[in-house]
JSON list of C-alpha atoms in Angstrom, two decimals:
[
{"chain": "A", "resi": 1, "resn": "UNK", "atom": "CA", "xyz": [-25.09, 85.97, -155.38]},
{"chain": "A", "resi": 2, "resn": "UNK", "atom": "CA", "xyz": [-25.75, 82.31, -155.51]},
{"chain": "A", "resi": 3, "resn": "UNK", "atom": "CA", "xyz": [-28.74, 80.12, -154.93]},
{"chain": "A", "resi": 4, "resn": "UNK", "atom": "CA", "xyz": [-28.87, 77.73, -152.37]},
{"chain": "A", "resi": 5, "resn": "UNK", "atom": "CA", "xyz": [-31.78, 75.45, -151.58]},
{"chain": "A", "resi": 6, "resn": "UNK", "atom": "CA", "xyz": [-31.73, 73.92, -147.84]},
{"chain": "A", "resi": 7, "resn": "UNK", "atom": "CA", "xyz": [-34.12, 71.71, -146.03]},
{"chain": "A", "resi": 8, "resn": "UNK", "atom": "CA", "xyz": [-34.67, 73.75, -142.87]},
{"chain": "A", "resi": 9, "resn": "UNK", "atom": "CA", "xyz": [-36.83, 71.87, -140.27]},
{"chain": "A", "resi": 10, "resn": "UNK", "atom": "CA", "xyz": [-38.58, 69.73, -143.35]},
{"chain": "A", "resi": 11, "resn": "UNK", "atom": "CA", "xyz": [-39.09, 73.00, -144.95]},
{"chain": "A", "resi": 12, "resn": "UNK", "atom": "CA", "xyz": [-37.37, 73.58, -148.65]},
{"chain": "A", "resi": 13, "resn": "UNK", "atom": "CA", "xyz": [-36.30, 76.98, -148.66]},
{"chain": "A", "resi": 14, "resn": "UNK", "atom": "CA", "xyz": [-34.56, 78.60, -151.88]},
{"chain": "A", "resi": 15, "resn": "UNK", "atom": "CA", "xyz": [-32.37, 81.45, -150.84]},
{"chain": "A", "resi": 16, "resn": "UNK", "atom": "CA", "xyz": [-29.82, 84.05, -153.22]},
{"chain": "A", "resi": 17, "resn": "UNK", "atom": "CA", "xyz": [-26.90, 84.83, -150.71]},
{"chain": "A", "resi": 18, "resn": "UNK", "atom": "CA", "xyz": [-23.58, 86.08, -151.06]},
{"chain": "A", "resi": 19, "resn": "UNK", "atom": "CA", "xyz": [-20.97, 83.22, -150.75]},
{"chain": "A", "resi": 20, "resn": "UNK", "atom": "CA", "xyz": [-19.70, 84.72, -147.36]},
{"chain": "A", "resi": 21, "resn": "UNK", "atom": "CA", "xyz": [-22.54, 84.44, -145.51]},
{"chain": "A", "resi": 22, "resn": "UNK", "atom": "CA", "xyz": [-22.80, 82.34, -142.28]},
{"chain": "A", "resi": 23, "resn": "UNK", "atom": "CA", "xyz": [-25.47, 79.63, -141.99]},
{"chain": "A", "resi": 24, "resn": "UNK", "atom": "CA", "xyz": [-26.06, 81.45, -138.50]},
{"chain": "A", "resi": 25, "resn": "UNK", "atom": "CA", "xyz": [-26.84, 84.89, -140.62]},
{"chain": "A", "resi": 26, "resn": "UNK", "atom": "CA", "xyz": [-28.98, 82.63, -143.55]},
{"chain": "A", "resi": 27, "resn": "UNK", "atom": "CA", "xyz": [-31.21, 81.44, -141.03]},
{"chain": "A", "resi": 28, "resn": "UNK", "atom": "CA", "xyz": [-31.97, 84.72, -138.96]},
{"chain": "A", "resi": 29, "resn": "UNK", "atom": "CA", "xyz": [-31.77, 86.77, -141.89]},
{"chain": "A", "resi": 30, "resn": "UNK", "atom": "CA", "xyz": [-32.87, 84.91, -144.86]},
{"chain": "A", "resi": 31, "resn": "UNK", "atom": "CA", "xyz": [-35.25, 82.97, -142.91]},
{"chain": "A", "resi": 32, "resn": "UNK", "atom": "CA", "xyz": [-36.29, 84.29, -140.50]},
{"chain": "A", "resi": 33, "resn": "UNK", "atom": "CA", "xyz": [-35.58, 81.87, -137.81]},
{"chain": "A", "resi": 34, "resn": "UNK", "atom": "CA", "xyz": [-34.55, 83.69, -134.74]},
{"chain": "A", "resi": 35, "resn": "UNK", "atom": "CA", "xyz": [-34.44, 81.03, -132.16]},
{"chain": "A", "resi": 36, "resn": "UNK", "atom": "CA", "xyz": [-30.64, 80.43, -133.17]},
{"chain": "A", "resi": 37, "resn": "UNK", "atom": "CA", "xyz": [-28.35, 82.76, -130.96]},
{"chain": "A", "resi": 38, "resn": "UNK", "atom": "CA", "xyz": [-25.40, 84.61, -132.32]},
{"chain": "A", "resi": 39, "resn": "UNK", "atom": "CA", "xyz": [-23.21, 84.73, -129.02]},
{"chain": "A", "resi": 40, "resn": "UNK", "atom": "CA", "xyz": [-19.73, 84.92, -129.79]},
{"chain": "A", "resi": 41, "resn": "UNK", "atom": "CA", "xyz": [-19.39, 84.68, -133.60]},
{"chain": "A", "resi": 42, "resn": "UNK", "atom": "CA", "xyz": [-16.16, 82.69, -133.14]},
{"chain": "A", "resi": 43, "resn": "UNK", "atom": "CA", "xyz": [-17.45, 79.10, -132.39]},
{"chain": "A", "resi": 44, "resn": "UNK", "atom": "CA", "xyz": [-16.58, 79.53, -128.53]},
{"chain": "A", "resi": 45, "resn": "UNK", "atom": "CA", "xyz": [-19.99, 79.65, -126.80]},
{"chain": "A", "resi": 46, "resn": "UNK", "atom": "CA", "xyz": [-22.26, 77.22, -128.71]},
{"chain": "A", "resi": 47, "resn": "UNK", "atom": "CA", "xyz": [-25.08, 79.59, -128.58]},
{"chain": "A", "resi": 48, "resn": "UNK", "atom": "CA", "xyz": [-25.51, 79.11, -132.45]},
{"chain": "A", "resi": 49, "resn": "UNK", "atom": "CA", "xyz": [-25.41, 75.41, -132.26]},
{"chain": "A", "resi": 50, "resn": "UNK", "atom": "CA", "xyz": [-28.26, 73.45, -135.06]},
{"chain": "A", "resi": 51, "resn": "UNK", "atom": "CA", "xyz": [-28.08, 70.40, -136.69]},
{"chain": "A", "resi": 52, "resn": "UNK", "atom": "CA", "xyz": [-27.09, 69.79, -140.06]},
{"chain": "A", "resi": 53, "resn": "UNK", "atom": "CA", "xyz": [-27.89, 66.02, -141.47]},
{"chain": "A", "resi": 54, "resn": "UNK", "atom": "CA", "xyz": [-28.25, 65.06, -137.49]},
{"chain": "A", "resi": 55, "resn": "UNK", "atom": "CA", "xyz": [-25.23, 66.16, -136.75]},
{"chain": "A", "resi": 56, "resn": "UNK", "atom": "CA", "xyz": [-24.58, 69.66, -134.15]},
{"chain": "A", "resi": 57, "resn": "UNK", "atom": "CA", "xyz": [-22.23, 72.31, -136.12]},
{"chain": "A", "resi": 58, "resn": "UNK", "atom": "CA", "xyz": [-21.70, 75.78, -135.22]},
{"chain": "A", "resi": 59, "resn": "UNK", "atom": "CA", "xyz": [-23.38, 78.03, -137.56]},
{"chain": "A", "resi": 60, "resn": "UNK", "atom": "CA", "xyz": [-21.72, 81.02, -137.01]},
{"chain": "A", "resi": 61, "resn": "UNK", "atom": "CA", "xyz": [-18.29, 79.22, -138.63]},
{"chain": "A", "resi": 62, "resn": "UNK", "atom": "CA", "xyz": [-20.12, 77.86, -141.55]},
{"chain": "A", "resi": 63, "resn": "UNK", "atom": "CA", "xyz": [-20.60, 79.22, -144.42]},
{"chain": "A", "resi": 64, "resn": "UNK", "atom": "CA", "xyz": [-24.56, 78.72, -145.92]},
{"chain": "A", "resi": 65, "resn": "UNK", "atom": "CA", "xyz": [-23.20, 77.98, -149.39]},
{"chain": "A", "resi": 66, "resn": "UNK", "atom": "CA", "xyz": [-21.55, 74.92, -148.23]},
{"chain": "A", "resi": 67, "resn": "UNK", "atom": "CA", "xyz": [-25.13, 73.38, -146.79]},
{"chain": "A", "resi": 68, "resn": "UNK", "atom": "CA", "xyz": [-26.50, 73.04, -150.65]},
{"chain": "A", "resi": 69, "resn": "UNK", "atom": "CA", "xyz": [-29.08, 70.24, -150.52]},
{"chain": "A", "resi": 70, "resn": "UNK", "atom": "CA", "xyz": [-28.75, 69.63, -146.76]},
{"chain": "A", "resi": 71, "resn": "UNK", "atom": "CA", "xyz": [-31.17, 68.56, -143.67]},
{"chain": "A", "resi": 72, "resn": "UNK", "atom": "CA", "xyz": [-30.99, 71.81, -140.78]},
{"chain": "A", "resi": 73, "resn": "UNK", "atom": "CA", "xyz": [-32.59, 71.60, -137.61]},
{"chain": "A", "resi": 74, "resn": "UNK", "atom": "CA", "xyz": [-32.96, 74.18, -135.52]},
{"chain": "A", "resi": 75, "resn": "UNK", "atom": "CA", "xyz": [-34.48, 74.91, -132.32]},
{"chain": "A", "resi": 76, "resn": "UNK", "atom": "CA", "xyz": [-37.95, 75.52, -134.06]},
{"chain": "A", "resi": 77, "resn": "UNK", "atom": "CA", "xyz": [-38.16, 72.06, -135.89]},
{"chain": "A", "resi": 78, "resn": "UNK", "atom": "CA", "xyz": [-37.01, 70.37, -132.34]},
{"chain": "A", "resi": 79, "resn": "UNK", "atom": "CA", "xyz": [-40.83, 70.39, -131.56]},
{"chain": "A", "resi": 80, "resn": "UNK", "atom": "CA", "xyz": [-42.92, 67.60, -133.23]},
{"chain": "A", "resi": 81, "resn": "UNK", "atom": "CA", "xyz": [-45.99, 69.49, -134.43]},
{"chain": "A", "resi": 82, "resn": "UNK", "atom": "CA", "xyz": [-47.38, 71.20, -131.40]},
{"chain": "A", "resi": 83, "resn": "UNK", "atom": "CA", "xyz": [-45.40, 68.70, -128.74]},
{"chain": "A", "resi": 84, "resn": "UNK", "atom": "CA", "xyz": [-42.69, 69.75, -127.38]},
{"chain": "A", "resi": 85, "resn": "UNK", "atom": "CA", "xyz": [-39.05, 68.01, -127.93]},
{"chain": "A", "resi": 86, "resn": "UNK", "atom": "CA", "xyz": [-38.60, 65.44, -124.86]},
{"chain": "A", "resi": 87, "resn": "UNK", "atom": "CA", "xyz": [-35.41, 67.81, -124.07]},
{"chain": "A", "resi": 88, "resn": "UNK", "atom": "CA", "xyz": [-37.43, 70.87, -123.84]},
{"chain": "A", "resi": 89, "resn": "UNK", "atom": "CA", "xyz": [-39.49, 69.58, -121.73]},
{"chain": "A", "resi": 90, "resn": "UNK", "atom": "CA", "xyz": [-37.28, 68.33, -119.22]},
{"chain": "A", "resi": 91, "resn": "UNK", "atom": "CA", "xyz": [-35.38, 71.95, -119.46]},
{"chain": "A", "resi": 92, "resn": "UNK", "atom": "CA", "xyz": [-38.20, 73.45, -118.45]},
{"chain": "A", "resi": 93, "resn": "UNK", "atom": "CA", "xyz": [-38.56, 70.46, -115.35]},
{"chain": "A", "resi": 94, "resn": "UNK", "atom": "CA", "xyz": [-35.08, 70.87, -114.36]},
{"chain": "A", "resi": 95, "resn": "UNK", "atom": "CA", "xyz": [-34.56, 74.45, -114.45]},
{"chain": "A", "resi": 96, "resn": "UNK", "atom": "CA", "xyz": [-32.02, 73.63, -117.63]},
{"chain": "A", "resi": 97, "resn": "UNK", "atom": "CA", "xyz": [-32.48, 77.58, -118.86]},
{"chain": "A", "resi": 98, "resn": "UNK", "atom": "CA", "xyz": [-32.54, 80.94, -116.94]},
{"chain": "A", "resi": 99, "resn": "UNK", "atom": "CA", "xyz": [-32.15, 83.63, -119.53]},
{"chain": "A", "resi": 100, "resn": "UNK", "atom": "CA", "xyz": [-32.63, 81.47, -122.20]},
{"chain": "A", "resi": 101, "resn": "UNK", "atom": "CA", "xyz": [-29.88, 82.65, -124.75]},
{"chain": "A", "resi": 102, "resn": "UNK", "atom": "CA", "xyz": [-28.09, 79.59, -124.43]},
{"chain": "A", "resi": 103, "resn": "UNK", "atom": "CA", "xyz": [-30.79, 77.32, -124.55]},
{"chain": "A", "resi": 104, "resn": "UNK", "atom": "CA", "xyz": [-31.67, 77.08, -127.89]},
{"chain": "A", "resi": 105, "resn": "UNK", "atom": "CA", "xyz": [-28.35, 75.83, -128.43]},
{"chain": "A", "resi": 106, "resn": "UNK", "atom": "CA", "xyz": [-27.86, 73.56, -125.61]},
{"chain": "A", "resi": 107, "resn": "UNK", "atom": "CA", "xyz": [-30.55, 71.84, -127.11]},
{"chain": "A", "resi": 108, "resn": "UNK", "atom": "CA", "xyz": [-29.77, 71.72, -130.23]},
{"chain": "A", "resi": 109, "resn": "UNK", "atom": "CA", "xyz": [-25.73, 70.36, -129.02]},
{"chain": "A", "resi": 110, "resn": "UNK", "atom": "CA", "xyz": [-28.09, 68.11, -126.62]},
{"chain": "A", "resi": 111, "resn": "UNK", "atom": "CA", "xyz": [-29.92, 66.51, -129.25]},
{"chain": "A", "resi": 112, "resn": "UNK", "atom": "CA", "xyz": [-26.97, 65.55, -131.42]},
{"chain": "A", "resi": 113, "resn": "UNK", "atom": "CA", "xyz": [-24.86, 64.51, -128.50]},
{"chain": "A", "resi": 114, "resn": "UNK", "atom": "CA", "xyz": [-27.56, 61.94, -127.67]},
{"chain": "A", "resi": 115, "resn": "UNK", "atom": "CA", "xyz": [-27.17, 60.48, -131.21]},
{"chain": "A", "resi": 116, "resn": "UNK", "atom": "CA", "xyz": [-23.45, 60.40, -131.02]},
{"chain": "A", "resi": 117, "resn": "UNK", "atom": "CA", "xyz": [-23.55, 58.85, -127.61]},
{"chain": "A", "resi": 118, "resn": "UNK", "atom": "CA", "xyz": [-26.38, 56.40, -129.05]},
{"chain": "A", "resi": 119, "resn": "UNK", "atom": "CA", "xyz": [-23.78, 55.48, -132.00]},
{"chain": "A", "resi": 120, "resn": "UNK", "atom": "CA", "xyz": [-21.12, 54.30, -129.78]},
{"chain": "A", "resi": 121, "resn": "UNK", "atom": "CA", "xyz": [-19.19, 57.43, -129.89]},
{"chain": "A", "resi": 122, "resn": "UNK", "atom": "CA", "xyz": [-16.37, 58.26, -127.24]},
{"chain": "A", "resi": 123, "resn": "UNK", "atom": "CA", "xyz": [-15.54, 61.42, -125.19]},
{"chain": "A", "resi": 124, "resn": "UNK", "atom": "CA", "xyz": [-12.44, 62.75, -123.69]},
{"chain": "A", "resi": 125, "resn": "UNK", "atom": "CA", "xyz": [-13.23, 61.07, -119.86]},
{"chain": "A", "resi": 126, "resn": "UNK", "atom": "CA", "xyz": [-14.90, 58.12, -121.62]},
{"chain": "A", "resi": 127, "resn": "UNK", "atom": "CA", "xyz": [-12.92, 55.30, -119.88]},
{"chain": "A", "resi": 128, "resn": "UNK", "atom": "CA", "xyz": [-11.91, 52.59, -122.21]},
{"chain": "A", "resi": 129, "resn": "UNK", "atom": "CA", "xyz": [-12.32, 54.17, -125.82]},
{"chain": "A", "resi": 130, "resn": "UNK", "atom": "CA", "xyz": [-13.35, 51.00, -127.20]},
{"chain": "A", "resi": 131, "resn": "UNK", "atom": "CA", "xyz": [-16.65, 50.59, -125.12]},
{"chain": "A", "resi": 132, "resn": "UNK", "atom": "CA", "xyz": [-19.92, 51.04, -127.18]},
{"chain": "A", "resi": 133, "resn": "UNK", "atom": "CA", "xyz": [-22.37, 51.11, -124.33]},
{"chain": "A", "resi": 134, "resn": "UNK", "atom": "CA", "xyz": [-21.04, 53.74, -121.76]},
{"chain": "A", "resi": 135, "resn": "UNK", "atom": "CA", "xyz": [-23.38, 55.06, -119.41]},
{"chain": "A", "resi": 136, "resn": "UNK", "atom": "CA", "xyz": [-24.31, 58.42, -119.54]},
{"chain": "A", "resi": 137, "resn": "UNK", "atom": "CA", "xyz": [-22.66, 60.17, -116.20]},
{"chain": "A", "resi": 138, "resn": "UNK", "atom": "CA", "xyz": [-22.83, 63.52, -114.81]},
{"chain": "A", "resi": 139, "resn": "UNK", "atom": "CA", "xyz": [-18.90, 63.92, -115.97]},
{"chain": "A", "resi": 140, "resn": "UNK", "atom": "CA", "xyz": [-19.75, 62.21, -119.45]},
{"chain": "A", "resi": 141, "resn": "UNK", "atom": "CA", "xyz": [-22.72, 64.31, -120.23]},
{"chain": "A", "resi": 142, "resn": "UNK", "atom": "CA", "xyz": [-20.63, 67.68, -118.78]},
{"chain": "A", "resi": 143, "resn": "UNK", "atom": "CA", "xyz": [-17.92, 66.61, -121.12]},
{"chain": "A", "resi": 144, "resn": "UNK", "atom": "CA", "xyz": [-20.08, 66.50, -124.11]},
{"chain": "A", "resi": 145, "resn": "UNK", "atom": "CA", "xyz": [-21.56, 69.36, -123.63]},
{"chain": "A", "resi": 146, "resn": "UNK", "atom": "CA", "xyz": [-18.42, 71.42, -123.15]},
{"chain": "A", "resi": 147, "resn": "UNK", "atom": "CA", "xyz": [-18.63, 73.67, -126.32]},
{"chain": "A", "resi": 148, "resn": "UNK", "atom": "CA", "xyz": [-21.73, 74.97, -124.59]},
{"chain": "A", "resi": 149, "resn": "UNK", "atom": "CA", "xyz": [-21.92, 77.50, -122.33]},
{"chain": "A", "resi": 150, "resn": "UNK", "atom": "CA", "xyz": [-24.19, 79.04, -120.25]},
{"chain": "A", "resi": 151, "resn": "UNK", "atom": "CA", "xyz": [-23.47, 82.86, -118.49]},
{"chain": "A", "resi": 152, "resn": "UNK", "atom": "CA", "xyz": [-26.23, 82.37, -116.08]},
{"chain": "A", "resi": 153, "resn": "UNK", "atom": "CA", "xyz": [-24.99, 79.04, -114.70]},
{"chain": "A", "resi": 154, "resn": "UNK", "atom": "CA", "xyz": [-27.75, 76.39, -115.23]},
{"chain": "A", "resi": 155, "resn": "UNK", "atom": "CA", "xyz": [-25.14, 73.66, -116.00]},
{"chain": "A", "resi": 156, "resn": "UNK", "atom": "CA", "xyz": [-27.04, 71.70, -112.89]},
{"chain": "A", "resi": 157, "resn": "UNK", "atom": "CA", "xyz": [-30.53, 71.55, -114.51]},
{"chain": "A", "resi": 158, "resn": "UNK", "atom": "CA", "xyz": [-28.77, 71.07, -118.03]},
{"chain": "A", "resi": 159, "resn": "UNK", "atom": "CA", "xyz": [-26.95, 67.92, -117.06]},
{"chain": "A", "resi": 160, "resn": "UNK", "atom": "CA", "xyz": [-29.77, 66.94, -115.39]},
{"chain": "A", "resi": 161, "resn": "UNK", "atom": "CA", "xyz": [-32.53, 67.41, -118.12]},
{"chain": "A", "resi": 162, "resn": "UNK", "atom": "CA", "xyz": [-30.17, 65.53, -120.31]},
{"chain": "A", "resi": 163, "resn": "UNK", "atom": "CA", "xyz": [-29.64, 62.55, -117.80]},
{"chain": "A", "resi": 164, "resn": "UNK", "atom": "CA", "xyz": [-33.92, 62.29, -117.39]},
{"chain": "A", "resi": 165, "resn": "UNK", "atom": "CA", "xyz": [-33.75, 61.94, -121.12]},
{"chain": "A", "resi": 166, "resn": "UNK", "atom": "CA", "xyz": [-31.25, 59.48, -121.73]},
{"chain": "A", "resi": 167, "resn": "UNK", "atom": "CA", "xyz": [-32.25, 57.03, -119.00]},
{"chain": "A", "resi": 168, "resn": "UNK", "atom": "CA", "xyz": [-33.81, 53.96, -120.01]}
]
C-alpha cells in the first residue's frame, strides 16, 4: 500500500491504495465520488474524463499513485457552491444529456477544452495552426470533443451547450 494525498475538488484527501489502482477506481472507491463514469476502461469513450491541474485526462488509464500532490476536478467540484457550472447549465438548456452517463464526462472534457482553446491551442481541422484566436465552430468544437462519446446521440445539444458558453 502507499499513501497518496490529492486535492480533489479543493478537498485534501489522504488515501492508502495499492500502486495499481486507477484514479477512476480512487475516486469511486476511495472517495466516494460517483459522478465519474467507468464506460469502457480502455480510454475510448471519455466517460471517465476529470481534470487534473486544469487539464482533462482519462482516469481509467491513470494510475492514482502518479496524481501525488495534485489538483482533481471532477464533475462534483464543477459546481461553485450551490450554482451550477455555466456548462451544466446550458446542458440542461440544450438538451446536451439524455441518459446522462456520458455527461459527467463531456463536461468535464468540455471544461478543459475551453481552456485549451482559450490558450491558443490548435485542433486537427483548425485551419492555419499558427492562429491564436480561432473561432469556436460547430466542426472545431465536434473535433475537440472527439474522445467523447455519447450512445444516446446528444452530440447536437452538446455542441451546442458548448458554443452558448464560449460566445462572447
Amino acid at each position: 500500500m502507499v499513501e497518496i494525498r490529492m486535492r480533489v475538488n479543493g478537498v485534501t484527501e489522504k488515501v492508502d491504495l495499492s500502486p495499481q489502482v486507477s484514479l477512476l477506481d480512487a475516486l469511486r472507491g476511495e472517495l466516494g465520488l460517483t459522478g465519474t463514469k467507468k464506460g469502457c476502461d480502455q480510454g475510448a469513450c471519455g466517460a471517465c474524463t476529470v481534470l487534473v491541474d486544469g487539464e482533462r485526462i482519462n482516469s481509467c488509464l491513470a494510475l492514482a499513485v502518479q496524481y501525488d500532490d495534485r489538483d482533481i476536478t471532477t464533475v462534483e467540484g464543477l459546481a461553485d457552491g450551490g450554482e451550477a457550472h455555466p456548462l451544466q447549465r446550458a446542458f440542461i438548456r440544450n438538451d446536451g444529456l439524455q441518459c446522462g452517463y456520458c455527461t459527467s464526462g463531456q463536461l468535464c472534457s468540455a471544461v478543459g477544452m475551453l481552456s485549451e482553446h482559450a490558450a491558443g491551442a490548435p485542433s486537427a481541422v483548425t485551419e492555419h495552426l499558427c492562429d491564436t484566436d480561432v473561432v469556436l465552430s460547430d466542426d472545431e468544437i465536434r473535433e475537440r470533443m472527439s474522445g467523447n462519446l455519447c450512445r444516446c446521440g446528444a452530440y447536437n445539444g452538446i455542441v451546442a451547450s458548448i458554443r452558448e458558453v464560449a460566445a462572447p
